[in-house]
CSV table of C-alpha atoms in Angstrom, one decimal:
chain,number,residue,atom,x,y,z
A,1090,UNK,CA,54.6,5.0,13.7
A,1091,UNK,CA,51.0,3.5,15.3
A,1092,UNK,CA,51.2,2.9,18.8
A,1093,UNK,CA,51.4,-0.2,19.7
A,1094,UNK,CA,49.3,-0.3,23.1
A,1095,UNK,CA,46.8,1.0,21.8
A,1096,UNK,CA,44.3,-1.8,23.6
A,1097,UNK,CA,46.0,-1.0,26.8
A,1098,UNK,CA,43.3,2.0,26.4
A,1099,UNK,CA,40.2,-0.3,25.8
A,1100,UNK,CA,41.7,-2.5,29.1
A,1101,UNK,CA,42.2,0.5,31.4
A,1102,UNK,CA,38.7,1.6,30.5
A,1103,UNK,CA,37.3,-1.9,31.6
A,1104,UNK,CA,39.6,-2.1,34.7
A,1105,UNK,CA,38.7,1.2,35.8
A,1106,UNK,CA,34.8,0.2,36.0
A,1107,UNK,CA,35.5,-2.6,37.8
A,1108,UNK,CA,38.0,-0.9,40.2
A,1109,UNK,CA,35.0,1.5,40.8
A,1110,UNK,CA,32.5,-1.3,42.2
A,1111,UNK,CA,35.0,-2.9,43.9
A,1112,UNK,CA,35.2,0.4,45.7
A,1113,UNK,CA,31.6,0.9,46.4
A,1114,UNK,CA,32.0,-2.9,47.6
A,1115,UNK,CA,29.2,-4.3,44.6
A,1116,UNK,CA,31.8,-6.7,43.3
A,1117,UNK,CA,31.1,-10.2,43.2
A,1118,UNK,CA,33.5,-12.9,44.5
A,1119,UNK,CA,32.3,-16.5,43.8
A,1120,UNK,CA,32.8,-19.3,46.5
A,1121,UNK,CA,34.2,-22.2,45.1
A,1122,UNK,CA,31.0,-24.6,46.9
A,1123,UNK,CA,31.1,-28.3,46.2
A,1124,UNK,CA,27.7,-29.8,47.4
A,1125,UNK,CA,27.7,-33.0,48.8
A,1126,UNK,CA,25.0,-35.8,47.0
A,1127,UNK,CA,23.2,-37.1,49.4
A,1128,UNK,CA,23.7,-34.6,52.4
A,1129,UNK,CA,22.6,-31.2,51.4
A,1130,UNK,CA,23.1,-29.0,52.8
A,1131,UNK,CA,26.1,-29.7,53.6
A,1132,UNK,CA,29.0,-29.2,51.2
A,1133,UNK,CA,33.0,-28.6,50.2
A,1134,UNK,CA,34.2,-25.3,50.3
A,1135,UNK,CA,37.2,-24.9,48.7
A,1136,UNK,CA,39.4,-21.8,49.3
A,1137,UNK,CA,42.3,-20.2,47.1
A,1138,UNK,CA,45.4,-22.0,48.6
A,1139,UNK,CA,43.9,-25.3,47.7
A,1140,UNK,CA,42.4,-26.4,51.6
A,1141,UNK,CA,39.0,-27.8,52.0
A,1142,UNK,CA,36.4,-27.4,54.6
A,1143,UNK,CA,32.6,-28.6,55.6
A,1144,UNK,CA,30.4,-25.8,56.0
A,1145,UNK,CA,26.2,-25.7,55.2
A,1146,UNK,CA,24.8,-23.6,52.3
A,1147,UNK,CA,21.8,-21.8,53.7
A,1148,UNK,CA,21.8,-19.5,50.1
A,1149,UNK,CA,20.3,-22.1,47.3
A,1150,UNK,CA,17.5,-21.9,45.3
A,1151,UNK,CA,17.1,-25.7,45.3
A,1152,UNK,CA,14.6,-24.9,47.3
A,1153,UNK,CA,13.4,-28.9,48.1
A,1154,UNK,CA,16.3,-30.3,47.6
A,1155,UNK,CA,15.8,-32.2,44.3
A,1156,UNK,CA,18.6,-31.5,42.6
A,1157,UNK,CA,19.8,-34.6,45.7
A,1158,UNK,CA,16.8,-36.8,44.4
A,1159,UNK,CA,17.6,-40.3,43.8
A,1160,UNK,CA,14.9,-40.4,41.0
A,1161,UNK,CA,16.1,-37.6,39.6
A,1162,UNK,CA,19.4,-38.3,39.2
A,1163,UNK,CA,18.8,-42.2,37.9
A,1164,UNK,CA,16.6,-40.2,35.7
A,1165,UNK,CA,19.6,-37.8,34.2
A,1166,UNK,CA,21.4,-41.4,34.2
A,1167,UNK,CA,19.6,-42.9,32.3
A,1168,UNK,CA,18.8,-40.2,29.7
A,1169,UNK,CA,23.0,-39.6,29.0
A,1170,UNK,CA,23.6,-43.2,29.1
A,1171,UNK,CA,20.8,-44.0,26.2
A,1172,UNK,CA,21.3,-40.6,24.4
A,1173,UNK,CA,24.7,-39.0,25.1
A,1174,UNK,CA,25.3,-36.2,27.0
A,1175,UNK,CA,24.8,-32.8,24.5
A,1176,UNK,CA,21.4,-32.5,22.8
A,1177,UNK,CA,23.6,-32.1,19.3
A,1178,UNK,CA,22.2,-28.7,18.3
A,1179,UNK,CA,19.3,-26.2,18.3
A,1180,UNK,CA,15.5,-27.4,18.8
A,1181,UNK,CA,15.1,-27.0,14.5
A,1182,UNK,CA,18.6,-29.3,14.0
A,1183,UNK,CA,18.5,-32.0,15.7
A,1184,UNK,CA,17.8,-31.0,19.3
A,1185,UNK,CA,14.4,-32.0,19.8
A,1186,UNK,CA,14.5,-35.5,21.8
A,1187,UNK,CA,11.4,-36.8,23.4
A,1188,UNK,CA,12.6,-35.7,26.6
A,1189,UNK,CA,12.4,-32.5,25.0
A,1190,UNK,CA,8.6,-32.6,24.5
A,1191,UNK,CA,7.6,-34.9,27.1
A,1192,UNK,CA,8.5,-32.2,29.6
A,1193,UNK,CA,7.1,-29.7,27.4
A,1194,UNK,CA,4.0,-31.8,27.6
A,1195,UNK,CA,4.1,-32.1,31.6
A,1196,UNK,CA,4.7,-28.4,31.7
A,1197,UNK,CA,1.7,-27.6,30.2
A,1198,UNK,CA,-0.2,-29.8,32.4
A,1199,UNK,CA,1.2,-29.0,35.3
A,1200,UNK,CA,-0.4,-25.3,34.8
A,1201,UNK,CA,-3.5,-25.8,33.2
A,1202,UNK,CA,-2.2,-24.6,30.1
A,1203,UNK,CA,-3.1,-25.6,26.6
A,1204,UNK,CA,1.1,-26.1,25.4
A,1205,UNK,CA,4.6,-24.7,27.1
A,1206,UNK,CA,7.6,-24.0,25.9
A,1207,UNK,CA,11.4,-24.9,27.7
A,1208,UNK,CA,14.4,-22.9,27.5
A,1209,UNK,CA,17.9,-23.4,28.7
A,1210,UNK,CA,16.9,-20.7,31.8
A,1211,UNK,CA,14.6,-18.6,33.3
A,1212,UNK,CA,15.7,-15.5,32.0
A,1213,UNK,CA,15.9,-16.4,29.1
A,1214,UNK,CA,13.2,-17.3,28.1
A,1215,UNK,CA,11.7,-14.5,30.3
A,1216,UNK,CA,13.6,-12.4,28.1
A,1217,UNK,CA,12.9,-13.9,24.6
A,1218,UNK,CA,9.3,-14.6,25.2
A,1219,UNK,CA,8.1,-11.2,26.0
A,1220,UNK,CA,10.6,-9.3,23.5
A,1221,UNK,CA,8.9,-10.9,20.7
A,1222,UNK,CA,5.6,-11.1,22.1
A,1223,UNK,CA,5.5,-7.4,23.1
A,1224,UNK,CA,7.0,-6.5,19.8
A,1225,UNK,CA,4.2,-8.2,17.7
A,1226,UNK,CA,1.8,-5.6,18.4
A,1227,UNK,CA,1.7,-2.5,17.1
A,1228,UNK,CA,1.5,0.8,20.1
A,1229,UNK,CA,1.9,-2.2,22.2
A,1230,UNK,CA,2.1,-0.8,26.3
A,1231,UNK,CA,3.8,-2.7,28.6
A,1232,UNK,CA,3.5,-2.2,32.4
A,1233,UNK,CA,5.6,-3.3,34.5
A,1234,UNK,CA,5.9,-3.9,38.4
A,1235,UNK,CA,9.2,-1.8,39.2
A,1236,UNK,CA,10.5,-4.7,41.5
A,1237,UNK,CA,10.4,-6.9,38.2
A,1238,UNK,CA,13.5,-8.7,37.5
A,1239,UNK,CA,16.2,-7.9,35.4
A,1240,UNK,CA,15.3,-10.4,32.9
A,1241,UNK,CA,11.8,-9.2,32.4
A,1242,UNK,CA,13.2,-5.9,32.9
A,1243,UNK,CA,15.5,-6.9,29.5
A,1244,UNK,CA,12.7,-8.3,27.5
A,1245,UNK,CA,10.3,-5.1,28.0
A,1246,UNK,CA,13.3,-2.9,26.9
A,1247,UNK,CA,14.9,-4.7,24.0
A,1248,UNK,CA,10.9,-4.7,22.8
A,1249,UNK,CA,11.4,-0.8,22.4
A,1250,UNK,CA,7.6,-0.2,23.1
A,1251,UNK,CA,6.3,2.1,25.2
A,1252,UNK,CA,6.7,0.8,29.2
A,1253,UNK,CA,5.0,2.5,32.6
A,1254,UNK,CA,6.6,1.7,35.4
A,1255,UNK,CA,3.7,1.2,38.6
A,1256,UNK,CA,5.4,1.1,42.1
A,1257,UNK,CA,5.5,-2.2,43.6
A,1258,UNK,CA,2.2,-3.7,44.1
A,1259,UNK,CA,0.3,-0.3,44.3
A,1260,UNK,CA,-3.1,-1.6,42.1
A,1261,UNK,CA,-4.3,1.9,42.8
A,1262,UNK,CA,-0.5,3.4,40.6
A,1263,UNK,CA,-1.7,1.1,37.7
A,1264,UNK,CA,-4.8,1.9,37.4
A,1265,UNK,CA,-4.2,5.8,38.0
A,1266,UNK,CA,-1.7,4.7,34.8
A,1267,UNK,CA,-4.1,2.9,32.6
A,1268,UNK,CA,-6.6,5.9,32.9
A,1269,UNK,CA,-7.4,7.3,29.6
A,1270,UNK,CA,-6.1,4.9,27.6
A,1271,UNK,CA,-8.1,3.1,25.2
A,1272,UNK,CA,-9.3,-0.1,25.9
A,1273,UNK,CA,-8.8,-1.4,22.3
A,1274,UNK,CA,-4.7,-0.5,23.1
A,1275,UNK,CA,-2.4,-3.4,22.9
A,1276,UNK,CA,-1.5,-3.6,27.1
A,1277,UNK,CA,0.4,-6.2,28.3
A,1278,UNK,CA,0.8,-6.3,32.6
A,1279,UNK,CA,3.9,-8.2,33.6
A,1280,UNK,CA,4.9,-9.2,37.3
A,1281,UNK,CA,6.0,-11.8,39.4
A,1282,UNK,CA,4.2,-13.7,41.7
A,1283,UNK,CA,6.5,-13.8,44.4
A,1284,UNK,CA,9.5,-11.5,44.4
A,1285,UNK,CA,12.6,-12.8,45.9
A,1286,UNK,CA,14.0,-9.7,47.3
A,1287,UNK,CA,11.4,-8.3,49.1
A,1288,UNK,CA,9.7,-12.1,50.1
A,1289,UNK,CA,6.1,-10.5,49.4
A,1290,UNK,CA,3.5,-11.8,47.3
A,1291,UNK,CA,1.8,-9.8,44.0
A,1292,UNK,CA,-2.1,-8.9,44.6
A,1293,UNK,CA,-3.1,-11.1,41.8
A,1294,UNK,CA,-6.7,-11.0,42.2
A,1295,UNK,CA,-6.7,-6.7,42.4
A,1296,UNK,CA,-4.3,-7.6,39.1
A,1297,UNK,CA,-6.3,-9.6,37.5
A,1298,UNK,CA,-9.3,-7.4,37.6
A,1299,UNK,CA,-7.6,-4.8,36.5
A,1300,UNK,CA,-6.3,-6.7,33.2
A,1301,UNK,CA,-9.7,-7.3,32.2
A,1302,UNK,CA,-11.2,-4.1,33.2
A,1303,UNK,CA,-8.7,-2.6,30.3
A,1304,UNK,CA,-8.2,-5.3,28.0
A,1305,UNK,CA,-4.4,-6.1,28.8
A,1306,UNK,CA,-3.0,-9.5,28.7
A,1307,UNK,CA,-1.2,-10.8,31.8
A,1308,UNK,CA,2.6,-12.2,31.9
A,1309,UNK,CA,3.2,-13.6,35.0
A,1310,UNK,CA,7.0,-14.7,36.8
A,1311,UNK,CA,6.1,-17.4,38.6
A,1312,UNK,CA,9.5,-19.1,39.0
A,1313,UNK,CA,10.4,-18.5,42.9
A,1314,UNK,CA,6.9,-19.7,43.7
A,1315,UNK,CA,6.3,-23.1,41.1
A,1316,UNK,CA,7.2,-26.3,43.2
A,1317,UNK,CA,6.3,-24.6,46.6
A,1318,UNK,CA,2.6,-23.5,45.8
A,1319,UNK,CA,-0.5,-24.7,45.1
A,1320,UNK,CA,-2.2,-28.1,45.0
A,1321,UNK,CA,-0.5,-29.0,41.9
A,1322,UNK,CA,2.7,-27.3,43.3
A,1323,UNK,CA,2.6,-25.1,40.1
A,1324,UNK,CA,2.2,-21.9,41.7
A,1325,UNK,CA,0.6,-18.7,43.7
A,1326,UNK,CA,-1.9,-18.6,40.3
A,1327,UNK,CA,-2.3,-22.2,40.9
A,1328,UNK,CA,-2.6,-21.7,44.7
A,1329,UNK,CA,-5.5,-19.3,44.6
A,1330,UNK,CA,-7.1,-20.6,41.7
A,1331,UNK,CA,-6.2,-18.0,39.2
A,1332,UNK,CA,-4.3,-19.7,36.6
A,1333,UNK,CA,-6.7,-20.0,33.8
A,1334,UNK,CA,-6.9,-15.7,33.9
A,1335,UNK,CA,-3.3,-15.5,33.8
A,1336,UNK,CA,-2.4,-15.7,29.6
A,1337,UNK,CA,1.3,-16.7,30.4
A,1338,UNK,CA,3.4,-18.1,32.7
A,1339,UNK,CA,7.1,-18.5,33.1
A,1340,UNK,CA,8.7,-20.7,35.3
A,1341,UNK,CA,12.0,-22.4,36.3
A,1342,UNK,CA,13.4,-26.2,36.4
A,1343,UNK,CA,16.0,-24.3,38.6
A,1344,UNK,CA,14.6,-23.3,41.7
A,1345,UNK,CA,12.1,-26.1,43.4
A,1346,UNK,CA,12.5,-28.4,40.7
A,1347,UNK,CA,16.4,-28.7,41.5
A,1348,UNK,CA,17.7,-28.9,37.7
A,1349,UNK,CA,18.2,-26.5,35.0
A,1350,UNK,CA,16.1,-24.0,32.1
A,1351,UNK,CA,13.1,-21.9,32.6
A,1352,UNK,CA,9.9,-22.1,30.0
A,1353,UNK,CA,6.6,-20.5,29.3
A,1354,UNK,CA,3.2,-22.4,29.4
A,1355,UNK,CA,0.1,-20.2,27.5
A,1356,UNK,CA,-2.1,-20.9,24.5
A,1357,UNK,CA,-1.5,-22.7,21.6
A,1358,UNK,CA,-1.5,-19.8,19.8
A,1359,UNK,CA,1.3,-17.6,21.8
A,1360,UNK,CA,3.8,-20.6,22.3
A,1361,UNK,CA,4.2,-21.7,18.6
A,1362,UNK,CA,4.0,-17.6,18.2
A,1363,UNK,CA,7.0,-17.3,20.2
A,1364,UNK,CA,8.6,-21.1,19.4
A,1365,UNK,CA,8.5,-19.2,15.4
A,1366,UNK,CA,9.3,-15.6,16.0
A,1367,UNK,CA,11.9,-15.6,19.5
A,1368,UNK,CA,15.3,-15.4,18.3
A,1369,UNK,CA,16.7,-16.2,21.7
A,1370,UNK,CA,14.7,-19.5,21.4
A,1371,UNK,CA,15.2,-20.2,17.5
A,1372,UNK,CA,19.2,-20.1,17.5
A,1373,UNK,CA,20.4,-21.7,21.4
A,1374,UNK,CA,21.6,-24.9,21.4
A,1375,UNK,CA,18.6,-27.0,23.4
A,1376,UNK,CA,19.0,-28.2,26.8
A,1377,UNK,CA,21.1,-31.6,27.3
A,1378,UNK,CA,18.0,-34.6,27.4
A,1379,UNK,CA,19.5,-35.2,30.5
A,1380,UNK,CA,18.4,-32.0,32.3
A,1381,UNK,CA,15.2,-32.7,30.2
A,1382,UNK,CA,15.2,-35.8,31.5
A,1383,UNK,CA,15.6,-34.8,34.9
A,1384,UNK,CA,13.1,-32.1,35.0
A,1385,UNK,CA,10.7,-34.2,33.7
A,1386,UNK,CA,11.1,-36.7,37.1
A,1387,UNK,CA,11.9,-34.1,39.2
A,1388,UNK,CA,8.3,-32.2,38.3
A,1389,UNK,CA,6.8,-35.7,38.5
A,1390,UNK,CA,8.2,-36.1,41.9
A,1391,UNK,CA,7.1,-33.1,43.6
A,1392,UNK,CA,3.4,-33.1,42.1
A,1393,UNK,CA,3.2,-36.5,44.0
A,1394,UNK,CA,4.9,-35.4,46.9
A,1395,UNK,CA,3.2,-33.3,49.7
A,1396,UNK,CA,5.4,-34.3,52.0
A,1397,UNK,CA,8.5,-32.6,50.7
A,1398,UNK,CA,6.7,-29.5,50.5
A,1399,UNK,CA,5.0,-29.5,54.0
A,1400,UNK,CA,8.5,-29.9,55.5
A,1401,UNK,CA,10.2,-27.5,53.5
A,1402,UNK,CA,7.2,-25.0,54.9
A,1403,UNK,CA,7.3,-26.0,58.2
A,1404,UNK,CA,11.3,-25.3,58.5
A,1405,UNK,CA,10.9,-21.8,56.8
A,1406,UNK,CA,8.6,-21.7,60.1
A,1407,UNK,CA,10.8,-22.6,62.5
A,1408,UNK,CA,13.6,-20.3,61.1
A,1409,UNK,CA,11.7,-17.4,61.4
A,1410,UNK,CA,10.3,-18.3,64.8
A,1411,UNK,CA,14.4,-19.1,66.1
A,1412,UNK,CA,15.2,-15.8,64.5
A,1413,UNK,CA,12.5,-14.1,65.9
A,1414,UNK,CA,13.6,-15.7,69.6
A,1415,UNK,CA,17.0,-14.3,68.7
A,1416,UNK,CA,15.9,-11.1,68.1
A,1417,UNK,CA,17.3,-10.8,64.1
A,1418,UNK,CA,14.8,-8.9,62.3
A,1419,UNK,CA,13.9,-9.9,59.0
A,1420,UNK,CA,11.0,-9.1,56.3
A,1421,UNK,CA,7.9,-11.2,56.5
A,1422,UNK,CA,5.6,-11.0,54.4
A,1423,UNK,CA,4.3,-14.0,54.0
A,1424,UNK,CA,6.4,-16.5,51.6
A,1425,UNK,CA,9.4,-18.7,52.2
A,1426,UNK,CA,12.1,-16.2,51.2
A,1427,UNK,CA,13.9,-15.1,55.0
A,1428,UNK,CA,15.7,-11.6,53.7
A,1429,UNK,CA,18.0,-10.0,56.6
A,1430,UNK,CA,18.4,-6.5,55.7
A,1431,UNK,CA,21.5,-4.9,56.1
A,1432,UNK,CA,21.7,-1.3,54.3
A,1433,UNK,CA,25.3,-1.3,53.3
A,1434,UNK,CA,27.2,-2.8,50.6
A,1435,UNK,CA,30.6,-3.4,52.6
A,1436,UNK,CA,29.2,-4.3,55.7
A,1437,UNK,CA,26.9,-7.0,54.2
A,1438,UNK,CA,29.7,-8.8,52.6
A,1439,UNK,CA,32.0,-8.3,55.7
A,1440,UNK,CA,29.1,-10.0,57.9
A,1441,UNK,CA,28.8,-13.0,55.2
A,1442,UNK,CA,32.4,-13.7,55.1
A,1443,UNK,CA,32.2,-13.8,59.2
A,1444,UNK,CA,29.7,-16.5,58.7
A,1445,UNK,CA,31.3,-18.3,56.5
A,1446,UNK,CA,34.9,-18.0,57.3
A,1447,UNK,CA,33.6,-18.1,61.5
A,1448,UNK,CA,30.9,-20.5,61.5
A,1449,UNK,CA,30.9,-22.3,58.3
A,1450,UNK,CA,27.4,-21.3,57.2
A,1451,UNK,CA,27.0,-19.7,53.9
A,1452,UNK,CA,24.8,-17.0,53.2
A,1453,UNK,CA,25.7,-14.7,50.2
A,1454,UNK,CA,25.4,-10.9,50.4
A,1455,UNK,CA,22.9,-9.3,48.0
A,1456,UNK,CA,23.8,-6.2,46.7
A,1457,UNK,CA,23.1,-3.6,44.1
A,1458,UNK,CA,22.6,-3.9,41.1
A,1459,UNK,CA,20.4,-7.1,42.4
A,1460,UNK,CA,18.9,-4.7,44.6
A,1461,UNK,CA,18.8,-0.9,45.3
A,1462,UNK,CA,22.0,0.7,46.6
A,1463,UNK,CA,21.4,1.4,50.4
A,1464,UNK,CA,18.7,-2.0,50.6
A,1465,UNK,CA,21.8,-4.6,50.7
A,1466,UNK,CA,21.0,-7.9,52.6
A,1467,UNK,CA,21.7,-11.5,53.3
A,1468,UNK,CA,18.6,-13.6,52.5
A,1469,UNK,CA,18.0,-17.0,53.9
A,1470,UNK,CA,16.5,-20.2,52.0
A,1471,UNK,CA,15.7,-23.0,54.2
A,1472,UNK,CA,14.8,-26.4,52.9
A,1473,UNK,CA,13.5,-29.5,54.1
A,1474,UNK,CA,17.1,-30.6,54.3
A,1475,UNK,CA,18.4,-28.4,56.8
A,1476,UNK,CA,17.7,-30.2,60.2
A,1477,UNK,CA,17.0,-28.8,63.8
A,1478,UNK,CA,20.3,-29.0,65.0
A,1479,UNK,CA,21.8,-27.0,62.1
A,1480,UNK,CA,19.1,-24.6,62.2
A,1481,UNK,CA,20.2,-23.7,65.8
A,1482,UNK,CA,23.6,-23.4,64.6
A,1483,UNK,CA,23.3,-21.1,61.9
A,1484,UNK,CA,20.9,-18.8,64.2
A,1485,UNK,CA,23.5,-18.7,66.5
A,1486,UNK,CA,26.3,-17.6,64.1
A,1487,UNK,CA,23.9,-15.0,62.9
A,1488,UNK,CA,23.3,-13.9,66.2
A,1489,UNK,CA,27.0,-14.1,66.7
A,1490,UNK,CA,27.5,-11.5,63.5
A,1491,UNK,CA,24.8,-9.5,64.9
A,1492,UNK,CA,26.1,-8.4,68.0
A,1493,UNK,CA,29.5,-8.0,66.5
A,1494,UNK,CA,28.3,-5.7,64.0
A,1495,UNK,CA,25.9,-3.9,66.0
A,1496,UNK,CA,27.4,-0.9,66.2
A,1497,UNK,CA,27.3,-0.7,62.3
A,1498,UNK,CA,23.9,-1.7,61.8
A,1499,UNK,CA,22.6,0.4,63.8
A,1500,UNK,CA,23.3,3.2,61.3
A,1501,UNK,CA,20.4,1.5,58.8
A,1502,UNK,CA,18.8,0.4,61.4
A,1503,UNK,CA,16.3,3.6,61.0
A,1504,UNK,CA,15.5,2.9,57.4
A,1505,UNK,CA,14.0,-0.7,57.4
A,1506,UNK,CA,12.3,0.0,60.9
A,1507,UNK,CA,8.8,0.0,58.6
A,1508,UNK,CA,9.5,-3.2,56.8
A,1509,UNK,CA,11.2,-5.5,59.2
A,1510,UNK,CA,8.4,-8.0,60.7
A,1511,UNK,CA,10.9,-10.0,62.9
A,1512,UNK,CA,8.0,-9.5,66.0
């Protein structure tokens, strides 16, 4: 006679994996966070036995807060009311509106670029874009920064070409890489242009220079930095001038721009290349016209807008100079990402829950696999929403949870002494 549990086996397998990482304390627990229209950051939180209380979000990557905009919601309005709310199937069946390729259209412009190409999110079209693009040529080599993220990380590795891995943002590693290989080689350089973990911006002139100096295209990750920087807000290509040597860009609608989807903006050429040959584009479903909708405005909206964006620095400013009165260290490099390092799994989530459950402030932990194991860390996101007054307050619950888990801390503290730039 068969046994009948015989799927208990599969299940235990499953459980025991995630028993493990609940151990090593890498397991994710998701706040229930309702954010309130209109008064971001402040928002719901809702907790298990069905209570409710106000606390501010100071973990979003609606960086400017447009995901509140008035225009952009009328916009998304507007766009369900006139068209319904799904798009009604892939771009090739009946899902390409004129949302659809206004935005595409906007895109394009908004980075110089001769045509661009939306997806229903950054990764993937991070993902889709450089698998096929990297698998079209033949002894194709693809190197790569080795703080890239996961989803160019996935691309590169479902490509099954030959990768190099250079440390992060060591020009003098990729070159030492690229020496000896033929110039005629199929190369293609991929990295971000700012990365969100470490707060620290690529070397994309030294890149640059590089590229052409061994005949390697350039795919750049732009999408913690489009909607922040540069006179067009499209970028750190865009703020330094560098776009039209960069061959492809990806970017969000998620981050700055407050909505939904990520895209690509190149050549002619490489967009219809990858809008014929990416699978991951050819068979999804395309983005509701309303988030195309949205997007569109929302882009619109911050191009126009300097004002948004020189509040939004100015309170990254004064976070890091209240943290810096409070004695917090932090990295600083440079951009608007705040990252608190902590060094321990456990303890960073034990310090977040303090916040959230002591002060109301909500700052997520990040740990591995978003980041290496013994580099876990809180990482702060200011936005021109987030006032003075609650500024001070969440410094002061972070100061709070400092000194309470001092004693802690102080066992990592050794590790990030060389990184930390809260002074």
């Amino acid at each position: 006679m068969k046994n009948h549990n015989w799927k208990s086996n599969y299940l235990s397998t499953l459980q025991s994996e995630i028993d493990k990482i609940k151990d090593e304390g890498h397991y994710r627990v998701f706040n229930n966070i309702e954010r309130k229209a209109g008064q971001f950051p402040k928002a719901t939180r809702h907790s298990g036995n069905g209570q409710t209380e106000e606390i501010d979000v100071w973990c979003s990557n609606d960086y400017l807060g447009m995901s509140q905009n008035k225009n952009v919601i009328s916009a998304m309005q507007s766009a369900a009311e006139k068209l319904g709310a799904g798009s009604g199937g892939t771009r090739n069946i009946s899902g390409t509106t004129n949302f659809h390729i206004q935005l595409e259209k906007e895109i394009a412009l908004l980075h110089k670029k001769e045509r661009a190409l939306a997806f229903n999110s950054g990764y993937s079209a991070n993902e889709s874009a450089l698998k096929s693009i990297i698998s079209a040529f033949d002894n194709c080599l693809v190197l790569s920064d080795e703080l890239n993220h996961a989803s160019l990380i996935e691309g590169i590795r479902t490509s099954k070409k030959e990768k190099a891995i250079y440390r992060h943002n060591d020009v003098k590693h990729l070159k030492d890489i690229l020496k000896g290989v033929d110039f005629m080689r199929p190369k293609i350089i991929v990295l971000e242009s700012v990365y969100s973990m470490e707060a620290d911006f690529a070397p994309l002139e030294d890149i640059i220079q590089v590229a052409q100096d061994n005949g390697a295209l350039i795919y750049l990750d732009e999408v913690h930095a489009v909607g922040l920087y540069g006179p067009n807000a499209a970028g750190v290509a865009d703020q330094r001038g560098l776009a039209e040597h960069i061959d492809i860009i990806n970017g969000t609608l998620a981050k700055a721009f407050g909505l939904a989807g990520g895209y690509i903006a190149s050549t002619e050429t490489i967009i219809d290349f990858v809008r014929s040959f990416s699978k991951g584009f050819i068979f999804t479903t395309s983005m509701c016209p309303a988030v195309a909708a949205g997007s569109l405005e929302s882009i619109r909206q911050v191009k126009k807008s300097n004002e948004i964006r020189s509040t939004f620095f100015e309170n990254v400013d004064f976070v890091k100079k209240e943290l810096r009165s409070a004695g917090i260290p932090f990295l600083d490099s440079g951009s608007h990402i705040i990252p608190v390092l902590i060094g321990d799994s456990k303890l960073c989530k034990e310090i977040s829950d303090f916040l959230l459950n002591e002060h109301q402030v909500y700052v997520q932990p990040i740990n591995y696999p978003t980041v290496p194991k013994g580099t876990e860390r809180i990482r702060i996101t200011p936005t021109p929403c987030h006032d003075p007054e609650s500024t001070e307050k969440f410094v002061d619950a972070l100061k709070d949870a400092w000194f309470k888990f001092m004693p802690q801390l102080s066992k990592f503290e050794n590790q990030f002494t060389n990184k930390t730039k809260a002074v």
